[in-house]
Amino acid sequence: MKFPETIDTEALLEDVLSEPGTGLVEMMKRLDGDIMILGIGGKMGITLGRQAANAIKAAGVCKRVIGVSRFSDAAGKNKLEQWGIETISCDLLDQAAVKALPEVKNVIFMAGRKFGTEGSAELTWAMNTIVPGYVGDHFRQSRIVVFSTGCVYPLVSAGTCGCTEQVPPAPVGEYSQSSLGRERVFGHCAKAYGTATLLLRLNYAIDLRYGVLHDIGQQVWNGQPVNNNVGHFNVLWQGDANCYALRTLELCASPAAVLNITGPEIVPVEYIAEAFGRLMNKTISYTGISADKCYLNNAGKAFRLLGYPQVPLEQMIIWQAQWLMLGGSSLGKPTHFEVNNGKF
Ligand SMILES: NC(=O)c1ccc[n+]([C@@H]2O[C@H](COP(=O)([O-])OP(=O)(O)OC[C@H]3O[C@@H](n4cnc5c(N)ncnc54)[C@H](OP(=O)(O)O)[C@@H]3O)[C@@H](O)[C@H]2O)c1
């Protein structure tokens, strides 16, 4: 796809995020069976589902995409149905409802809980460990890609180049611990039932309505001090994240495979803030003390297996600055990327 110079409407943003990435159309020609996306109703799932549907159409194959969620946001459900994605309303905490879901060859598991963990950790543990047990049991004959997070790794300094898959998990705080719990439950199912599984450790998707660039850019645009508590991070265009997630259906294995996905750069907060300052003609000030230890993910293995992302960081910075200056919408869901004590 030739990317637009400016993304100035939600419709165009969703088109770009849903454009099949490199290799996806060819994969759809090879992949057997239908695709079910569990937890499709969130920030990423809507365009992941649509990217899958677009790739299937471009491949000229016949394959159902089925989106499962509670659909707290009815607008998301309507959009999916308009784009040809079947929907099933289901609370995955209800085991009988999970057992009633149709069995499919391919499952992408996106449901989870992060924010609100402080003060209500029980629900986070239930969502992130009990639901995987229900899903892993019911879909034992499927291949399953499980969205996880780079937060299962220890916090490290930028000089390490980020954590590769070889770094043993050392999660800080209950969200990260329960995320490792999710991996362990799916890992158990992969071993016990032979289910082909892949654990996808993602660090920070960028969709102009939310994300680390949105959060920093909003502070710059509003003339607020930029929070520099966590000095470095890595990010990945959400369209690229969606494409990697779908393509990893072909990399599922038993015992479960593990793959990091993020962008190739370790990005200093100050670099991004200053870039926004130049584009927005704003002066930058900072708050917080830049800590040496950050959540940093090294996705070298994914680049070797699947290639580099299509949207470079510098393009994301420009699109994000334009979006904010044009008054583009915000989901009002801060990433809290500045948190480095595991309390979400
Ligand atoms: N976005 C990122 O940058 C990022 C980074 C690292 C990891 N991840 C992980 O990747 C996954 C997808 O990310 P996301 O940003 O799209 O997450 P999200 O916005 O939290 O979406 C997950 C969706 O799962 C659905 N869900 C939650 N509880 C459910 C339940 N009991 N039954 C059925 N559905 C339920 C919810 O939609 P309904 O209200 O419709 O049920 C929710 O919106 C998540 O697990 C997230 O933690 C994301």
Short mmCIF file of C-alpha atoms and ligand atoms in Angstrom, two decimals:
data_model
loop_
_atom_site.label_atom_id
_atom_site.label_comp_id
_atom_site.label_asym_id
_atom_site.label_seq_id
_atom_site.Cartn_x
_atom_site.Cartn_y
_atom_site.Cartn_z
CA MET A 1 0.00 0.00 0.00
CA LYS A 2 1.11 3.56 -0.65
CA PHE A 3 0.55 5.26 2.68
CA PRO A 4 -1.22 8.65 2.75
CA GLU A 5 0.75 11.79 3.67
CA THR A 6 -1.83 12.73 6.28
CA ILE A 7 -4.40 10.68 8.17
CA ASP A 8 -7.17 13.12 9.00
CA THR A 9 -10.29 11.01 9.59
CA GLU A 10 -11.10 7.93 11.65
CA ALA A 11 -12.35 6.22 8.51
CA LEU A 12 -8.97 6.69 6.77
CA LEU A 13 -7.11 5.66 9.94
CA GLU A 14 -9.10 2.43 10.14
CA ASP A 15 -8.54 1.81 6.42
CA VAL A 16 -4.76 2.14 6.87
CA LEU A 17 -4.73 -0.05 10.01
CA SER A 18 -6.74 -2.70 8.16
CA GLU A 19 -4.64 -2.84 4.99
CA PRO A 20 -3.15 -6.37 4.71
CA GLY A 21 0.57 -6.18 5.48
CA THR A 22 3.38 -7.93 3.62
CA GLY A 23 2.92 -11.68 3.34
CA LEU A 24 -0.58 -11.81 4.82
CA VAL A 25 -2.53 -12.36 1.60
CA GLU A 26 -0.18 -15.19 0.59
CA MET A 27 -0.56 -16.72 4.06
CA MET A 28 -4.34 -16.68 3.77
CA LYS A 29 -4.04 -18.73 0.58
CA ARG A 30 -2.14 -21.41 2.56
CA LEU A 31 -3.98 -21.31 5.89
CA ASP A 32 -6.62 -23.99 6.43
CA GLY A 33 -9.82 -23.25 8.34
CA ASP A 34 -11.70 -20.29 9.73
CA ILE A 35 -10.37 -17.66 12.17
CA MET A 36 -11.93 -16.73 15.51
CA ILE A 37 -10.77 -13.63 17.39
CA LEU A 38 -11.54 -13.71 21.11
CA GLY A 39 -11.70 -10.24 22.71
CA ILE A 40 -12.13 -8.54 19.33
CA GLY A 41 -14.01 -5.55 20.79
CA GLY A 42 -10.94 -3.70 22.14
CA LYS A 43 -8.47 -1.16 20.80
CA MET A 44 -6.70 -3.54 18.43
CA GLY A 45 -9.22 -6.26 17.63
CA ILE A 46 -11.56 -4.25 15.40
CA THR A 47 -8.87 -3.49 12.82
CA LEU A 48 -7.16 -6.87 13.27
CA GLY A 49 -10.43 -8.55 12.33
CA ARG A 50 -10.89 -6.27 9.36
CA GLN A 51 -7.29 -6.79 8.19
CA ALA A 52 -7.92 -10.56 8.28
CA ALA A 53 -11.16 -10.15 6.29
CA ASN A 54 -9.43 -7.88 3.74
CA ALA A 55 -6.56 -10.33 3.30
CA ILE A 56 -8.97 -13.26 2.80
CA LYS A 57 -10.83 -11.28 0.15
CA ALA A 58 -7.59 -10.30 -1.62
CA ALA A 59 -6.44 -13.93 -1.51
CA GLY A 60 -9.67 -15.00 -3.22
CA VAL A 61 -10.28 -17.75 -0.65
CA CYS A 62 -13.34 -18.66 1.37
CA LYS A 63 -12.84 -18.37 5.10
CA ARG A 64 -14.98 -17.07 7.96
CA VAL A 65 -13.71 -14.49 10.44
CA ILE A 66 -15.66 -14.69 13.69
CA GLY A 67 -15.26 -12.01 16.36
CA VAL A 68 -16.13 -12.83 19.97
CA SER A 69 -16.46 -10.20 22.72
CA ARG A 70 -18.99 -8.84 25.15
CA PHE A 71 -19.27 -5.87 22.74
CA SER A 72 -19.48 -3.23 25.46
CA ASP A 73 -19.13 -0.84 22.51
CA ALA A 74 -22.02 -1.62 20.13
CA ALA A 75 -20.49 0.59 17.42
CA GLY A 76 -17.54 -1.81 17.15
CA LYS A 77 -19.90 -4.75 16.59
CA ASN A 78 -21.79 -2.87 13.86
CA LYS A 79 -18.57 -1.97 12.06
CA LEU A 80 -17.34 -5.56 12.13
CA GLU A 81 -20.61 -6.85 10.70
CA GLN A 82 -20.54 -4.25 7.93
CA TRP A 83 -17.05 -5.43 7.03
CA GLY A 84 -18.23 -9.05 6.75
CA ILE A 85 -17.00 -10.33 10.13
CA GLU A 86 -19.44 -12.53 12.01
CA THR A 87 -19.92 -11.62 15.66
CA ILE A 88 -20.81 -13.63 18.74
CA SER A 89 -21.54 -11.83 22.03
CA CYS A 90 -19.97 -13.82 24.85
CA ASP A 91 -18.55 -13.25 28.31
CA LEU A 92 -15.44 -15.43 28.32
CA LEU A 93 -15.60 -15.65 32.12
CA ASP A 94 -18.68 -17.85 31.63
CA GLN A 95 -17.30 -21.34 31.03
CA ALA A 96 -20.58 -22.67 29.63
CA ALA A 97 -20.60 -19.83 27.08
CA VAL A 98 -17.02 -20.64 26.05
CA LYS A 99 -17.93 -24.32 25.65
CA ALA A 100 -20.81 -23.28 23.35
CA LEU A 101 -18.50 -21.40 20.92
CA PRO A 102 -18.08 -23.10 17.53
CA GLU A 103 -14.76 -24.91 17.18
CA VAL A 104 -12.48 -23.41 14.54
CA LYS A 105 -9.00 -24.20 13.24
CA ASN A 106 -7.47 -20.80 14.11
CA VAL A 107 -7.87 -18.72 17.27
CA ILE A 108 -6.39 -15.33 18.15
CA PHE A 109 -6.76 -14.65 21.87
CA MET A 110 -6.84 -10.90 22.63
CA ALA A 111 -9.01 -10.69 25.76
CA GLY A 112 -7.29 -9.50 28.89
CA ARG A 113 -7.31 -7.03 31.73
CA LYS A 114 -4.64 -4.48 32.66
CA PHE A 115 -5.93 -1.15 33.91
CA GLY A 116 -7.83 -1.25 37.18
CA THR A 117 -5.63 -4.08 38.50
CA GLU A 118 -4.63 -1.95 41.51
CA GLY A 119 -7.53 -2.38 43.91
CA SER A 120 -9.26 -5.10 41.89
CA ALA A 121 -6.51 -7.63 41.26
CA GLU A 122 -8.86 -10.63 41.59
CA LEU A 123 -10.68 -9.80 38.35
CA THR A 124 -7.36 -9.31 36.54
CA TRP A 125 -6.16 -12.75 37.67
CA ALA A 126 -9.51 -14.30 36.66
CA MET A 127 -9.41 -12.71 33.19
CA ASN A 128 -5.75 -13.44 32.61
CA THR A 129 -5.52 -16.97 34.01
CA ILE A 130 -8.97 -18.59 34.43
CA VAL A 131 -10.29 -17.54 30.99
CA PRO A 132 -7.14 -18.97 29.30
CA GLY A 133 -7.94 -22.28 31.05
CA TYR A 134 -11.48 -22.32 29.60
CA VAL A 135 -10.24 -21.29 26.14
CA GLY A 136 -7.25 -23.65 26.14
CA ASP A 137 -9.52 -26.54 27.09
CA HIS A 138 -12.25 -25.82 24.53
CA PHE A 139 -9.95 -25.01 21.61
CA ARG A 140 -7.41 -27.79 22.21
CA GLN A 141 -7.68 -28.91 18.55
CA SER A 142 -7.02 -25.38 17.21
CA ARG A 143 -3.86 -23.41 16.68
CA ILE A 144 -3.86 -20.46 19.09
CA VAL A 145 -2.00 -17.14 18.95
CA VAL A 146 -2.08 -15.58 22.42
CA PHE A 147 -1.58 -11.85 22.84
CA SER A 148 0.83 -11.31 25.73
CA THR A 149 3.01 -8.39 26.72
CA GLY A 150 6.67 -7.36 26.97
CA CYS A 151 5.85 -6.54 30.60
CA VAL A 152 6.53 -10.19 31.51
CA TYR A 153 10.24 -9.37 31.18
CA PRO A 154 12.30 -7.59 33.80
CA LEU A 155 12.82 -3.84 33.41
CA VAL A 156 16.18 -3.26 31.71
CA SER A 157 18.38 -0.37 30.64
CA ALA A 158 18.44 0.90 27.03
CA GLY A 159 22.04 -0.33 26.67
CA THR A 160 20.84 -3.95 26.75
CA CYS A 161 19.03 -3.53 23.38
CA GLY A 162 15.89 -4.87 25.08
CA CYS A 163 14.87 -8.35 26.21
CA THR A 164 15.03 -11.16 23.67
CA GLU A 165 12.96 -14.32 24.06
CA GLN A 166 15.99 -15.85 25.82
CA VAL A 167 15.61 -13.52 28.83
CA PRO A 168 13.72 -15.37 31.60
CA PRO A 169 10.48 -13.64 32.61
CA ALA A 170 10.61 -11.67 35.86
CA PRO A 171 7.30 -9.80 35.94
CA VAL A 172 6.93 -6.79 38.24
CA GLY A 173 3.48 -6.23 39.76
CA GLU A 174 0.24 -8.18 39.54
CA TYR A 175 -0.74 -7.25 35.97
CA SER A 176 2.58 -8.51 34.64
CA GLN A 177 2.51 -11.55 36.92
CA SER A 178 -1.00 -12.47 35.78
CA SER A 179 0.12 -11.98 32.15
CA LEU A 180 2.85 -14.55 32.74
CA GLY A 181 0.11 -16.67 34.34
CA ARG A 182 -1.86 -16.42 31.05
CA GLU A 183 1.21 -17.62 29.17
CA ARG A 184 1.77 -20.48 31.60
CA VAL A 185 -1.85 -21.71 31.34
CA PHE A 186 -1.76 -21.68 27.53
CA GLY A 187 1.73 -23.22 27.69
CA HIS A 188 0.32 -26.01 29.86
CA CYS A 189 -2.51 -26.66 27.37
CA ALA A 190 0.04 -26.74 24.53
CA LYS A 191 1.96 -29.47 26.35
CA ALA A 192 -0.97 -31.40 27.81
CA TYR A 193 -3.17 -31.45 24.66
CA GLY A 194 -0.54 -30.88 21.97
CA THR A 195 -2.26 -27.61 20.97
CA ALA A 196 -0.13 -25.58 18.53
CA THR A 197 0.31 -22.27 20.37
CA LEU A 198 2.30 -19.06 20.07
CA LEU A 199 2.76 -16.51 22.86
CA LEU A 200 3.09 -13.05 21.31
CA ARG A 201 4.84 -10.53 23.58
CA LEU A 202 3.84 -7.10 22.27
CA ASN A 203 5.15 -3.74 23.35
CA TYR A 204 2.95 -0.78 22.59
CA ALA A 205 0.86 -0.61 19.46
CA ILE A 206 0.38 2.81 17.82
CA ASP A 207 -3.10 3.84 16.65
CA LEU A 208 -3.32 7.62 16.49
CA ARG A 209 -6.30 7.65 18.91
CA TYR A 210 -4.23 6.08 21.71
CA GLY A 211 -0.70 4.87 22.35
CA VAL A 212 2.61 6.12 23.68
CA LEU A 213 3.09 8.60 20.81
CA HIS A 214 -0.46 9.89 21.33
CA ASP A 215 0.18 10.36 25.06
CA ILE A 216 3.49 12.21 24.62
CA GLY A 217 2.15 14.23 21.68
CA GLN A 218 -0.93 15.26 23.63
CA GLN A 219 1.24 16.56 26.49
CA VAL A 220 3.36 18.55 24.02
CA TRP A 221 0.34 19.94 22.14
CA ASN A 222 -1.39 20.95 25.40
CA GLY A 223 1.77 22.67 26.67
CA GLN A 224 2.02 20.23 29.59
CA PRO A 225 5.33 18.88 30.90
CA VAL A 226 6.19 15.54 29.29
CA ASN A 227 6.46 12.67 31.74
CA ASN A 228 9.98 11.32 31.50
CA ASN A 229 9.81 8.71 34.29
CA VAL A 230 10.51 5.93 31.83
CA GLY A 231 13.28 7.23 29.60
CA HIS A 232 12.94 4.77 26.70
CA PHE A 233 10.28 2.59 25.08
CA ASN A 234 9.53 0.76 21.84
CA VAL A 235 6.49 1.00 19.62
CA LEU A 236 4.97 -0.67 16.57
CA TRP A 237 2.35 0.61 14.11
CA GLN A 238 -0.89 -1.20 14.99
CA GLY A 239 -1.42 -2.30 11.39
CA ASP A 240 1.98 -4.02 11.50
CA ALA A 241 1.17 -5.55 14.91
CA ASN A 242 -2.11 -6.91 13.52
CA CYS A 243 -0.33 -8.37 10.50
CA TYR A 244 2.38 -10.05 12.60
CA ALA A 245 -0.27 -11.50 14.92
CA LEU A 246 -2.20 -13.06 12.03
CA ARG A 247 0.94 -14.35 10.32
CA THR A 248 2.14 -16.05 13.50
CA LEU A 249 -0.76 -18.52 13.11
CA GLU A 250 1.76 -20.33 10.89
CA LEU A 251 4.40 -20.33 13.65
CA CYS A 252 2.31 -21.98 16.38
CA ALA A 253 3.95 -25.01 17.96
CA SER A 254 3.73 -27.47 20.80
CA PRO A 255 5.36 -26.81 23.26
CA ALA A 256 4.27 -23.19 22.84
CA ALA A 257 6.50 -20.90 20.77
CA VAL A 258 7.35 -17.42 22.09
CA LEU A 259 7.80 -14.35 19.88
CA ASN A 260 8.41 -10.70 20.72
CA ILE A 261 6.88 -8.07 18.48
CA THR A 262 7.64 -4.37 18.55
CA GLY A 263 9.43 -1.78 16.41
CA PRO A 264 13.18 -1.92 15.70
CA GLU A 265 14.12 1.21 17.69
CA ILE A 266 14.69 1.81 21.39
CA VAL A 267 13.17 5.27 21.48
CA PRO A 268 14.12 7.96 24.03
CA VAL A 269 11.13 9.92 25.37
CA GLU A 270 13.12 13.13 24.85
CA TYR A 271 13.72 12.33 21.15
CA ILE A 272 9.97 11.98 20.58
CA ALA A 273 9.06 15.04 22.65
CA GLU A 274 11.54 17.19 20.75
CA ALA A 275 10.31 15.90 17.39
CA PHE A 276 6.74 16.81 18.36
CA GLY A 277 7.98 20.17 19.65
CA ARG A 278 9.46 20.97 16.22
CA LEU A 279 6.40 19.79 14.29
CA MET A 280 3.94 21.56 16.60
CA ASN A 281 6.10 24.63 17.24
CA LYS A 282 5.98 24.07 21.00
CA THR A 283 8.56 24.41 23.76
CA ILE A 284 9.16 21.23 25.76
CA SER A 285 9.41 20.83 29.51
CA TYR A 286 9.70 17.59 31.46
CA THR A 287 8.45 16.09 34.68
CA GLY A 288 9.75 12.98 36.44
CA ILE A 289 13.23 11.59 36.74
CA SER A 290 14.33 9.51 33.79
CA ALA A 291 14.87 6.03 35.18
CA ASP A 292 17.48 3.70 33.77
CA LYS A 293 15.16 0.69 33.89
CA CYS A 294 12.37 0.40 31.30
CA TYR A 295 10.14 -2.20 29.61
CA LEU A 296 12.11 -2.87 26.45
CA ASN A 297 11.46 -5.64 23.99
CA ASN A 298 13.83 -6.92 21.30
CA ALA A 299 11.91 -8.20 18.26
CA GLY A 300 14.96 -9.29 16.21
CA LYS A 301 13.62 -12.85 15.90
CA ALA A 302 10.28 -11.64 14.47
CA PHE A 303 12.15 -9.45 11.93
CA ARG A 304 14.22 -12.49 10.87
CA LEU A 305 11.15 -14.71 10.50
CA LEU A 306 8.59 -12.22 9.14
CA GLY A 307 10.51 -9.12 7.99
CA TYR A 308 10.61 -5.55 9.31
CA PRO A 309 7.43 -3.54 9.97
CA GLN A 310 6.10 -1.50 7.05
CA VAL A 311 5.46 1.80 8.84
CA PRO A 312 8.63 3.50 10.13
CA LEU A 313 8.77 5.45 13.39
CA GLU A 314 9.36 8.78 11.60
CA GLN A 315 6.08 8.29 9.65
CA MET A 316 4.20 7.53 12.88
CA ILE A 317 5.58 10.71 14.48
CA ILE A 318 4.38 12.86 11.56
CA TRP A 319 0.93 11.23 11.39
CA GLN A 320 0.54 11.52 15.17
CA ALA A 321 1.51 15.22 15.26
CA GLN A 322 -0.86 16.03 12.39
CA TRP A 323 -3.68 14.05 14.04
CA LEU A 324 -3.39 15.98 17.29
CA MET A 325 -3.00 19.38 15.59
CA LEU A 326 -6.10 18.69 13.45
CA GLY A 327 -8.12 17.86 16.59
CA GLY A 328 -8.35 14.13 15.85
CA SER A 329 -10.28 12.02 18.34
CA SER A 330 -8.80 10.30 21.36
CA LEU A 331 -10.01 7.08 22.99
CA GLY A 332 -9.27 8.64 26.39
CA LYS A 333 -7.30 5.50 27.33
CA PRO A 334 -3.81 6.55 28.45
CA THR A 335 -1.18 3.81 28.10
CA HIS A 336 0.51 4.69 31.43
CA PHE A 337 3.79 3.82 29.73
CA GLU A 338 5.48 5.99 32.37
CA VAL A 339 4.67 3.37 35.05
CA ASN A 340 7.80 1.44 36.03
CA ASN A 341 6.71 -0.13 39.31
CA GLY A 342 4.20 -2.59 37.83
CA LYS A 343 1.16 -0.86 39.39
CA PHE A 344 -1.53 -0.40 36.71
N1 LIG B 1 -2.54 -2.22 22.75
C1 LIG B 1 -1.28 -2.42 23.13
O1 LIG B 1 -0.39 -1.59 22.87
C2 LIG B 1 -0.90 -3.68 23.85
C3 LIG B 1 0.42 -3.84 24.33
C4 LIG B 1 0.77 -5.02 24.96
C5 LIG B 1 -0.15 -6.03 25.11
N2 LIG B 1 -1.43 -5.85 24.64
C6 LIG B 1 -2.40 -6.94 24.85
O2 LIG B 1 -2.97 -7.31 23.59
C7 LIG B 1 -4.35 -7.63 23.74
C8 LIG B 1 -5.18 -6.74 22.80
O3 LIG B 1 -4.87 -5.37 23.08
P1 LIG B 1 -5.99 -4.26 23.14
O4 LIG B 1 -5.26 -2.99 23.33
O5 LIG B 1 -6.93 -4.41 22.00
O6 LIG B 1 -6.72 -4.66 24.50
P2 LIG B 1 -8.15 -4.13 25.02
O7 LIG B 1 -8.44 -2.81 24.43
O8 LIG B 1 -8.13 -4.30 26.50
O9 LIG B 1 -9.14 -5.19 24.35
C9 LIG B 1 -9.42 -6.45 24.87
C10 LIG B 1 -10.89 -6.65 24.75
O10 LIG B 1 -11.22 -7.93 25.29
C11 LIG B 1 -12.60 -7.90 25.58
N3 LIG B 1 -12.86 -8.60 26.83
C12 LIG B 1 -12.44 -8.25 28.06
N4 LIG B 1 -13.01 -9.05 28.99
C13 LIG B 1 -13.81 -9.92 28.29
C14 LIG B 1 -14.67 -10.96 28.67
N5 LIG B 1 -14.85 -11.30 29.96
N6 LIG B 1 -15.33 -11.63 27.71
C15 LIG B 1 -15.19 -11.29 26.41
N7 LIG B 1 -14.38 -10.32 25.99
C16 LIG B 1 -13.70 -9.63 26.93
C17 LIG B 1 -13.02 -6.43 25.78
O11 LIG B 1 -13.98 -6.07 24.78
P3 LIG B 1 -15.56 -6.13 25.16
O12 LIG B 1 -15.80 -5.03 26.12
O13 LIG B 1 -16.23 -6.00 23.85
O14 LIG B 1 -15.77 -7.49 25.79
C18 LIG B 1 -11.72 -5.68 25.59
O15 LIG B 1 -11.91 -4.45 24.99
C19 LIG B 1 -4.68 -7.41 25.23
O16 LIG B 1 -4.59 -8.64 25.90
C20 LIG B 1 -3.58 -6.47 25.69
O17 LIG B 1 -3.30 -6.59 27.07
C21 LIG B 1 -1.81 -4.71 24.01
#
